[in-house]
Structure formats: C-alpha cells, structure tokens
Coordinates of C-alpha atoms and ligand atoms in Angstrom, one line a residue:
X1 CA 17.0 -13.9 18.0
X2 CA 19.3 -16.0 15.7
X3 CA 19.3 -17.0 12.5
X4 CA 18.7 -20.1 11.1
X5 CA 21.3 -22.7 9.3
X6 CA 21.9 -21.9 5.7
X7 CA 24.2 -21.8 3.3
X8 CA 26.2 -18.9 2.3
X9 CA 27.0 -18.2 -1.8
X10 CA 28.7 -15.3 -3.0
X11 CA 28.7 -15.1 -6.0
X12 CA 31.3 -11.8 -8.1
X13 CA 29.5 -12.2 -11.6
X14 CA 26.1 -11.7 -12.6
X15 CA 26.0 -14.6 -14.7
X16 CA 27.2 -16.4 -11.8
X17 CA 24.6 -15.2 -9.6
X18 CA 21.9 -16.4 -12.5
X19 CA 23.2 -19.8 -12.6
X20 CA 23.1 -20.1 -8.8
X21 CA 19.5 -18.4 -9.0
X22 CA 18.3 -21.4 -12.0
X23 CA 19.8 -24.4 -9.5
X24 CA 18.4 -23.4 -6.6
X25 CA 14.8 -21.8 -7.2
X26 CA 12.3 -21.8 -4.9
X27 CA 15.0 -22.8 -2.3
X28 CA 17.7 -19.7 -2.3
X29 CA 17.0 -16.1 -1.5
X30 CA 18.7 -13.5 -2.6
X31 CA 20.5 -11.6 -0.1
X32 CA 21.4 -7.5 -0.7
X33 CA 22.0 -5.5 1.8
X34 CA 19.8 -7.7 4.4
X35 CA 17.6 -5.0 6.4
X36 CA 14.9 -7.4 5.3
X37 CA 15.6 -10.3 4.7
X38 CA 17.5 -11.0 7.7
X39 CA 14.8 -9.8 9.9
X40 CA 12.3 -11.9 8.4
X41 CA 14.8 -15.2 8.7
X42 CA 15.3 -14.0 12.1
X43 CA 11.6 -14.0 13.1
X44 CA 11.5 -17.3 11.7
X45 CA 9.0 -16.0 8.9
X46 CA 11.4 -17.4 6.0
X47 CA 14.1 -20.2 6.1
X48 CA 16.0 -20.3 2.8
X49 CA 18.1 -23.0 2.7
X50 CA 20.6 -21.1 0.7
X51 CA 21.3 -17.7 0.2
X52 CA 22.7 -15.6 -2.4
X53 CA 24.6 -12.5 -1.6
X54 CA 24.4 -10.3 -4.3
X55 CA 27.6 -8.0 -2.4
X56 CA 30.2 -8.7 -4.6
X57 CA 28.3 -7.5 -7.7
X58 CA 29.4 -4.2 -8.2
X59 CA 28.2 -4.3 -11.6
X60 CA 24.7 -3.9 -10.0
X61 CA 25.9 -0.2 -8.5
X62 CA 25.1 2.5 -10.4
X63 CA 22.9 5.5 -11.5
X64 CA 23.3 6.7 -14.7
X65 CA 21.5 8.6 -17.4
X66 CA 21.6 7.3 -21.3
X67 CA 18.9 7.7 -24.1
X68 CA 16.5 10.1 -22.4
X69 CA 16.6 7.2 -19.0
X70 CA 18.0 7.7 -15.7
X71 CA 19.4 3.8 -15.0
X72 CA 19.6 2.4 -11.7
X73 CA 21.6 -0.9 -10.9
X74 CA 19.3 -3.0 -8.3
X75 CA 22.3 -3.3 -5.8
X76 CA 22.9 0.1 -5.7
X77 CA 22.3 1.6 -2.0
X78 CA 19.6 3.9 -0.8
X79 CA 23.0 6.3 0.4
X80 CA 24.3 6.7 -3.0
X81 CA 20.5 7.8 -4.6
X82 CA 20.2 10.3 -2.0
X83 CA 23.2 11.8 -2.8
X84 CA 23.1 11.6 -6.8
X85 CA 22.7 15.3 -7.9
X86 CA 20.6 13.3 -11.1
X87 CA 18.2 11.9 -8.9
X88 CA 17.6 15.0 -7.0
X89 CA 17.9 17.0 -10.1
X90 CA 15.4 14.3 -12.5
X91 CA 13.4 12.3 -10.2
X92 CA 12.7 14.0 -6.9
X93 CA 10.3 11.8 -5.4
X94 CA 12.8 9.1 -5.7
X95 CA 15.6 11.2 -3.8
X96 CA 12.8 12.0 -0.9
X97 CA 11.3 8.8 -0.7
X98 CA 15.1 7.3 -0.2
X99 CA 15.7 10.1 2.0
X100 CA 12.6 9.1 4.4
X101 CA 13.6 5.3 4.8
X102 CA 14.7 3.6 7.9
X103 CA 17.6 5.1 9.9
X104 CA 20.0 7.1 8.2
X105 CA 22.7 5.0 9.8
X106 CA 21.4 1.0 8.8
X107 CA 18.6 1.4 5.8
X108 CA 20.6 4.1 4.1
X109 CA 24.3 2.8 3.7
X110 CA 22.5 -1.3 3.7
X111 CA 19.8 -1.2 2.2
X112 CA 19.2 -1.1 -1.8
X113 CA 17.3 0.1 -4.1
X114 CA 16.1 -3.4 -5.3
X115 CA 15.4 -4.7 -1.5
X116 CA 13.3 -1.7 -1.3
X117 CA 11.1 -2.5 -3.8
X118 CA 11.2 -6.0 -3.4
X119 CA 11.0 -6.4 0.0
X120 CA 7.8 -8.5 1.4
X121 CA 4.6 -6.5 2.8
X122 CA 4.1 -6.2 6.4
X123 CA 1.3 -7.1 9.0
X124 CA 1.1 -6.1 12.2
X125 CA -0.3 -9.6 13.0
X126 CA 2.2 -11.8 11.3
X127 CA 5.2 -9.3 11.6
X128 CA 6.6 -10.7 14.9
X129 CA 8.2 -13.1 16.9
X130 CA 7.8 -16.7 16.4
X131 CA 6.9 -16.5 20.5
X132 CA 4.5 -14.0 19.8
X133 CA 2.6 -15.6 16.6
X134 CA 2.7 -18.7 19.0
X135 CA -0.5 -17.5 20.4
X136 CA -2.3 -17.2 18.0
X137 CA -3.8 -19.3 15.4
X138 CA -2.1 -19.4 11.9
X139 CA -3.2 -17.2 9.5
X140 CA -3.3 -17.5 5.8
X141 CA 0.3 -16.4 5.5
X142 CA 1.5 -18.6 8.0
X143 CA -0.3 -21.6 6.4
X144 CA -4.3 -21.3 8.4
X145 CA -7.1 -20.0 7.1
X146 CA -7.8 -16.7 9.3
X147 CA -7.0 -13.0 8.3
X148 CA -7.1 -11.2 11.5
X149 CA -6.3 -7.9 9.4
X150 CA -9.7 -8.6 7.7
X151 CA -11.9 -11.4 9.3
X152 CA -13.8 -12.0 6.4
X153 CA -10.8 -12.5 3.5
X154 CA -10.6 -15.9 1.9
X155 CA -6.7 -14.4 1.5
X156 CA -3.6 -12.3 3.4
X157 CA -4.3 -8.4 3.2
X158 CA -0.8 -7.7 4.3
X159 CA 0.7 -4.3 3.1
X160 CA 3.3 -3.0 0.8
X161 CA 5.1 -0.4 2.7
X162 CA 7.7 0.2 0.4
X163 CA 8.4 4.2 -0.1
X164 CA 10.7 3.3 -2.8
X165 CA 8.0 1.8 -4.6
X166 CA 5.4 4.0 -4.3
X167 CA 8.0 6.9 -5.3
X168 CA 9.0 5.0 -8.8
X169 CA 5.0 4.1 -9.7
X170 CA 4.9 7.9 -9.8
X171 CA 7.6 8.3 -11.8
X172 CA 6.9 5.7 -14.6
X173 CA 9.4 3.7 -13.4
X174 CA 9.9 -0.3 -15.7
X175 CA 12.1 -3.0 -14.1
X176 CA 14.6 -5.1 -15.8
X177 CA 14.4 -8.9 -14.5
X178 CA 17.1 -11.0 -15.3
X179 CA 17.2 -15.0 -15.6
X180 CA 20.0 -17.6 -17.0
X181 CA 18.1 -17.7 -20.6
X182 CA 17.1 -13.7 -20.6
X183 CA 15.8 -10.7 -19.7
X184 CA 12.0 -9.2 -19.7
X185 CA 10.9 -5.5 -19.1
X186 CA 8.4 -5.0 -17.0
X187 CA 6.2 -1.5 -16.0
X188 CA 6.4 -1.2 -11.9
X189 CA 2.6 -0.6 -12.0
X190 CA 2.1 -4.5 -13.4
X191 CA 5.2 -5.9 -11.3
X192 CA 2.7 -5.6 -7.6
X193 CA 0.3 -9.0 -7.7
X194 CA -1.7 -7.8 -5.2
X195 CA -1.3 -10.8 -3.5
X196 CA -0.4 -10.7 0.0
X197 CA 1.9 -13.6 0.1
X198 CA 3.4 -13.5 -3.3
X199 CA 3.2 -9.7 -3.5
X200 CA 5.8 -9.1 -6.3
X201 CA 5.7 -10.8 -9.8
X202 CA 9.2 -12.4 -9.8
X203 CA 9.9 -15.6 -10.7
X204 CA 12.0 -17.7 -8.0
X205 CA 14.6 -17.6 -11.0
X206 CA 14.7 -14.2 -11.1
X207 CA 17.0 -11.3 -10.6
X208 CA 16.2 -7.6 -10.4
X209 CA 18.8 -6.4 -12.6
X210 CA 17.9 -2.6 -13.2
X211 CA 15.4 0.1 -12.6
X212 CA 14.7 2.3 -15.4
X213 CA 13.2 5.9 -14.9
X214 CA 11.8 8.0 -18.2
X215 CA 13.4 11.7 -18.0
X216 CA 10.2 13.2 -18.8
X217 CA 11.3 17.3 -18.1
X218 CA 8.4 17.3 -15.4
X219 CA 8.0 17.8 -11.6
X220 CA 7.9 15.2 -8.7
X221 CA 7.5 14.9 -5.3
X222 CA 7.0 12.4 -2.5
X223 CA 5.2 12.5 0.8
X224 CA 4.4 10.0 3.8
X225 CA 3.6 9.9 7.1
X226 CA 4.9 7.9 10.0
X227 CA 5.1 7.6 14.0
X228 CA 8.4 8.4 13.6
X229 CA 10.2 10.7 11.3
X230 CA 13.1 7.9 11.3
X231 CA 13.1 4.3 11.6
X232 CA 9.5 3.8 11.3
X233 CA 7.8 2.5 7.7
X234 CA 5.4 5.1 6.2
X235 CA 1.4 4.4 7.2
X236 CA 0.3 6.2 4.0
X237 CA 2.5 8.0 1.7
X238 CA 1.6 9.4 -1.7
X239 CA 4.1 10.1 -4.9
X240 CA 3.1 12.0 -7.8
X241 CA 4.6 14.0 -11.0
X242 CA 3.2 16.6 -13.0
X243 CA 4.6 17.1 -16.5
X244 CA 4.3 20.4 -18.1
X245 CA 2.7 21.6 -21.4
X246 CA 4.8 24.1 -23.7
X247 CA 1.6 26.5 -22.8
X248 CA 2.7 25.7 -19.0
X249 CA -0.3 23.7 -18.1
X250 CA -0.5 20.5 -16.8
X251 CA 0.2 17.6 -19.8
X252 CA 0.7 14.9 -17.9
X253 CA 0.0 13.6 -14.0
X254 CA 0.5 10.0 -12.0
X255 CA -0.8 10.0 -8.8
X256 CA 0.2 7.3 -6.8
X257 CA -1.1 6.1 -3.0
X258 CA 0.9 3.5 -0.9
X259 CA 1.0 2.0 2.3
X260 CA -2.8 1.7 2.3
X261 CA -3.4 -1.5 0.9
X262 CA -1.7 -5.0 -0.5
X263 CA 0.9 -2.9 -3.6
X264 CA 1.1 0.7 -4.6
X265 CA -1.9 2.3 -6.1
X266 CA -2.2 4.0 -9.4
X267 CA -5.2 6.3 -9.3
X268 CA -6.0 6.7 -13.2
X269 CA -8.8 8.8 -13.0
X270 CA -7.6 10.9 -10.2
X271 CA -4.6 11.8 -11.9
X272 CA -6.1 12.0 -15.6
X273 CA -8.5 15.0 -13.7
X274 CA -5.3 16.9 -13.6
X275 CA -4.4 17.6 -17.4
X276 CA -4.9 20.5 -18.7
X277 CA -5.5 22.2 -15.2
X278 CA -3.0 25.1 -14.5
X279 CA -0.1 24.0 -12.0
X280 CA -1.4 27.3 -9.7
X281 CA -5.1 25.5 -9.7
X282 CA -5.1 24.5 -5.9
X283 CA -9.2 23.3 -6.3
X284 CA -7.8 20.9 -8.9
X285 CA -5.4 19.5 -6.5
X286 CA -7.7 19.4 -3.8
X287 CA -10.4 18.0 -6.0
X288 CA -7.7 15.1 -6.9
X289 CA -6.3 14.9 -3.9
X290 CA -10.2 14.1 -2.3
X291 CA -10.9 11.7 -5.3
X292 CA -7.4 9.7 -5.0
X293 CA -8.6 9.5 -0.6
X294 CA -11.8 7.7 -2.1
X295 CA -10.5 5.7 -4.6
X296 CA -8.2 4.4 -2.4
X297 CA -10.4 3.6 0.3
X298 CA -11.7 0.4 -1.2
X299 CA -8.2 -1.4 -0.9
X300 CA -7.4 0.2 2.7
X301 CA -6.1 -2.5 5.0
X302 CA -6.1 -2.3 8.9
X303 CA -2.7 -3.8 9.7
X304 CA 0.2 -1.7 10.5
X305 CA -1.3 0.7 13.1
X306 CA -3.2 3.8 13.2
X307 CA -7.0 3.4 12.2
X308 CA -8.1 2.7 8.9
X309 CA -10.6 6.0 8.8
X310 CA -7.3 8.0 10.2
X311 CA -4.9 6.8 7.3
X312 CA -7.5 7.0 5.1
X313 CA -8.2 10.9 5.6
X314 CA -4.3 11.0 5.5
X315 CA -4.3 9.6 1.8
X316 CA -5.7 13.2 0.4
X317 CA -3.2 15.5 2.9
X318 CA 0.0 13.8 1.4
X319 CA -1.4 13.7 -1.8
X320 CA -2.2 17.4 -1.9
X321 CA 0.8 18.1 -0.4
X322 CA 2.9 16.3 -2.9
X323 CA 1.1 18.2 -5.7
X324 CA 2.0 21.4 -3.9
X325 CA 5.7 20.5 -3.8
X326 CA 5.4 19.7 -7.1
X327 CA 3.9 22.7 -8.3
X328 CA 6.2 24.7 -6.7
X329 CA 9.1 23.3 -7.9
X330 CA 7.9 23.5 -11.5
X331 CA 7.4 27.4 -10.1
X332 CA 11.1 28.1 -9.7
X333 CA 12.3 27.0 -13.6
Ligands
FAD1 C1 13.8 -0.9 11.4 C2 13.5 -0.9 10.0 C3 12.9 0.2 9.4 C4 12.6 0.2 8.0 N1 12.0 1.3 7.5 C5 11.6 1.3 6.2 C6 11.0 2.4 5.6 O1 10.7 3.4 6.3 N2 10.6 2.3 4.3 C7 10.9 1.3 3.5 O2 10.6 1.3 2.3 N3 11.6 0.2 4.0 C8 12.0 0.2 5.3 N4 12.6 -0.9 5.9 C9 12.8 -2.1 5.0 C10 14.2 -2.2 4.4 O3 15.2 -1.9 5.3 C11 14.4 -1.3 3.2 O4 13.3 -1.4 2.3 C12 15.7 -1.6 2.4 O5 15.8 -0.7 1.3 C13 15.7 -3.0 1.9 O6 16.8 -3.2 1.1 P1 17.9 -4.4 1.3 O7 18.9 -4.3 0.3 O8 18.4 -4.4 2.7 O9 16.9 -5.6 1.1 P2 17.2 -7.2 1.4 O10 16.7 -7.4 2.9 O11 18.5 -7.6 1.1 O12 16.1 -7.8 0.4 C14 14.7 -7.6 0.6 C15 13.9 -8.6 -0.3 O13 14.2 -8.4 -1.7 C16 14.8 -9.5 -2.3 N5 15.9 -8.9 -3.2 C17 16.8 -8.0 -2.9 N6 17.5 -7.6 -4.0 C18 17.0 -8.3 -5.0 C19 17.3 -8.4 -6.4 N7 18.2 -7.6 -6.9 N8 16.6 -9.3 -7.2 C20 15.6 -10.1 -6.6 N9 15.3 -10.0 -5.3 C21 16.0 -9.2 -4.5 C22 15.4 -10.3 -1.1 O14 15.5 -11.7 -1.5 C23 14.4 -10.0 0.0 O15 13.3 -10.9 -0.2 C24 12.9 -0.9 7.2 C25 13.6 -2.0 7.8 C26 13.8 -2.0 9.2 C27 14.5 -3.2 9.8
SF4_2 S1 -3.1 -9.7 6.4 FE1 -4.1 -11.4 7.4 S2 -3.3 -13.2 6.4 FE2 -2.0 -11.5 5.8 S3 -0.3 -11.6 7.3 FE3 -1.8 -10.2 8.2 S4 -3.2 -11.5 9.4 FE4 -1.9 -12.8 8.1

C-alpha cells in the first residue's frame, strides 16, 4: 500500500505550525507521530493535500506538574508517559492505559499523546482496504447512505477506541486547543461529538496544544480487554478514579466506559452511587459496575469484533476490576 501525493511542511515553531494550520484548513492534516494517520492515508480513507508535521516541535514534549496540574505537551510520546514516575505516581490510569497501546516497539516510541486522543474511530466495515471497501456499497462515512454497523442509522456508528481517552475522562482530564488568534479550554468529556465522522470537536484550524490533569490526591486505574494483549485496540475498556474523604470514604468517583460506542462514556449516575460508600464495599462496586454495563448498553455498537451481548457483559468486569485496583491502591497509603 502507498501513500498518496502530498505535500510535506515542517514546521520548528508553534506559531509557525498555527499559521500553516489558518492557511491551509480543511486541506492539511496534522501529522505526529503517524501510527494513524498514515494508515488511514494509506487505505485511501483520507488524502490531505498537505501535511503538517508537528516533529520538530519539541516545545510540545513534556510532562510536568505546576499549580496542583500535571501538564502534558500533545507531542509528547506514549514511551515517555509510561516511564514518568509522575504519571505513575498521580494518574495511574493514564500510565496503564499508555502502557496497553499498540506494540511496545511502533505505538509507544511513535505514537503521542495527542494522536491518541485524537485519532479517528474505527469500523470494522470501513477500516480496510480500498480493494476491500470496493465491494461493497458506500456507507455513510464513505459518502452513501448505509450503516452496515447498524442497518437502521440515518448516520456512522463507528467507534472511539482510544485507551488514552477513555483513561483521561476518568481522570478529569481539560484540553488546551490552540489557533493563530487564541487558545480555548476545553473538558475532555465535551471534546467527543458523538459523531461518527467528525468524532472530535476540533476545528480544522486547530491545534492540540496541552492536556491538563487535576492532582486530586485520589486513586485510578485503567482496564481493557482485547484479542491480543499487544498490538490489538481495546473492544471495551473502562477507567475510573476514586477520591478519598478525610474520614476515608469514598468523596468522589468518575467512571468511565470506552470502546463500546461512537466517544468515551461518562456514567454520571453510576459513579455518583459510589460517594460516601467505603473503598472496602465490594457490593457498591459490583452494584456500579452492573449499572455502568446497563447504562452503557444503549450506545453499544457492533463494529470492531466480538458480539455486542459479549462486550457488553465485559463493560461491568473491567469496570469492577478497575474499582478493585483502585481500591487497593488507596489500601497501601
Ligand atoms: C497496529 C496498530 C495498533 C494500535 N493499537 C492501539 C491501541 O491499542 N490503542 C489505541 O488507543 N490506539 C492504538 N493505535 C492507534 C495509534 O497508533 C495510537 O493511538 C497513537 O497514540 C496515535 O498517535 P500518533 O501520534 O501516531 O497519531 P497520528 O497518527 O500522528 O495522528 C492521529 C490523528 O490525530 C491528529 N493529531 C495528532 N496530533 C494532533 C495535535 N496535536 N493537534 C491536532 N490534531 C492532531 C492527526 O491529524 C490524526 O488525525 C494503533 C495503531 C495501529 C496501527
Ligand atoms: S459505523 Fe456504519 S457508517 Fe460508520 S464507518 Fe462503520 S459502516 Fe460506515
């Protein structure tokens, strides 16, 4: 498979980058470390007709913690999160998340932080080679008016199979977006559309600049389960974090499901039935765990393997187990 004609920009500023971004909109793609992108161009689903390396922005590379944040630069790579002693110390689910993507030796030392979360969801339909998509009829994200994930959507149910994403809902994670003429803040929980086609809500003169995690004091962990234990993306995964009280009860819990439907779920109610509980209370966590399964269920999509009733019974293992992990690491302070 080859790629198709485009042209190369490399920008070394930031500011350069965003000037490039403002000329070229809807026609550039930003380019980081390319475990994405280039497999999409290759497949023929995308053909930018520029694209903009964001490699010789080192500015964008770094993990740092200032004012009660942990602060991650977008280019920085999934390698140097997995082994920052803050990430594994502060946000845990973040460090095992990173930890579970891809192949240690392409995803890891490639792939970024900010292609993680940005990358495009995935359909086992439309995820393939233009030879194979040739037999079949186009479907909404190729331009027709067929789902075959779901015959009878008016729209494209692909899925969001990002762990890293999934991993920094939980955490409370905001986003810092960066254009020629400013910046905006966003929560990660409002940044997924929904929208299988347009699943992230970043304008074509946009940059992800930074990734901004509160240092809450509480407990996180990430689990997910795949065909594979490398190489393969997650078919449901689940993040959470429980916050302790000064009493040691639970203040505070996000639960969060992904790689079920079209973005990352936040299950409000599942997680609110957690405060106050103590972090030894395994019929709480089984209680949310069941409840975060069947809020979930609604969004399931049947499109990247495995049945739907199968990944759906999944959603409340990881998510107990998560809440285990969690439990028990809050155990050991
Ligand atoms: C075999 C294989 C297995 C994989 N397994 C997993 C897995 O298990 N879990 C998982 O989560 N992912 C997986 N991936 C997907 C991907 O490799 C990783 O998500 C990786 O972290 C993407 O980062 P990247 O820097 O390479 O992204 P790129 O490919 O460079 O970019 C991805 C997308 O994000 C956009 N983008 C990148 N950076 C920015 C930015 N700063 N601002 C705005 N837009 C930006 C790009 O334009 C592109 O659309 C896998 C990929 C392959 C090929
Ligand atoms: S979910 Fe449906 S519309 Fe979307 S990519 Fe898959 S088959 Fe196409």
């Amino acid at each position: 498979m080859r790629l198709p004609r485009f042209d190369y920009l490399k920008p070394d500023t930031l500011k350069a980058a965003l000037e490039l971004l403002a000329l070229h909109k809807d026609d550039a793609k930003i380019l980081a470390g390319g475990t994405d992108l280039l497999v999409r161009m290759k497949n023929g689903l995308l053909n930018p007709k520029v694209v903009i390396s964001l490699k010789a922005l080192n500015e964008l590379s770094y993990i740092k913690k200032q004012a009660g944040y942990i602060k991650i630069g977008a280019r920085t790579s999934l390698a140097d999160i997995i082994a920052s002693d803050l990430i594994q110390k502060e946000a845990k689910a973040l460090f095992q998340a990173c930890e579970k993507v891809g192949a240690i030796t392409i995803q890891h030392y490639r792939g970024t932080i900010g292609g993680n979360i940005l990358q495009d969801n995935r359909c086992q339909y439309y995820n393939q080679s233009d030879f194979h998509r040739s037999g079949h009829q186009a479907c909404h994200k190729a331009g027709g008016k067929i789902c075959y994930a779901r015959e009878e959507a008016d729209r494209c149910n692909s899925t969001c199979q990002s762990d890293g994403a999934t991993a920094l809902m939980a955490l409370g994670a905001q986003i810092i977006l960066a254009g020629k003429d400013g910046e905006r803040t966003v929560d990660l929980a409002d940044f997924y559309t929904t929208d299988g086609i347009m699943p992230h809500a970043c304008e074509s003169h946009e940059l992800l600049k930074e990734i901004i995690i509160p240092v809450l004091g509480a407990h996180s962990a990430y689990q997910r389960l795949a065909y594979r234990s490398a190489i393969d993306y997650p078919i449901v995964c689940a993040g959470v974090l429980l916050k302790p009280s000064p009493e040691n009860e639970i203040e505070d819990a996000r639960i969060v499901v992904g790689a079920i439907g079209r973005s990352p779920l936040f299950l409000a109610k599942a997680s609110a039935s957690l405060k106050g509980k103590r972090f030894t209370d395994m019929t709480a966590f089984k209680k949310a765990a069941d409840d975060s399964m069947n809020a979930s269920a609604p969004f399931a999509v049947h499109n990247v393997g495995a049945t739907l009733e199968y990944r759906c019974a999944m959603v409340s293992r990881m998510v107990f187990q998560a809440l285990e992990q969690a439990a028990f690491s809050a155990a050991k302070e």
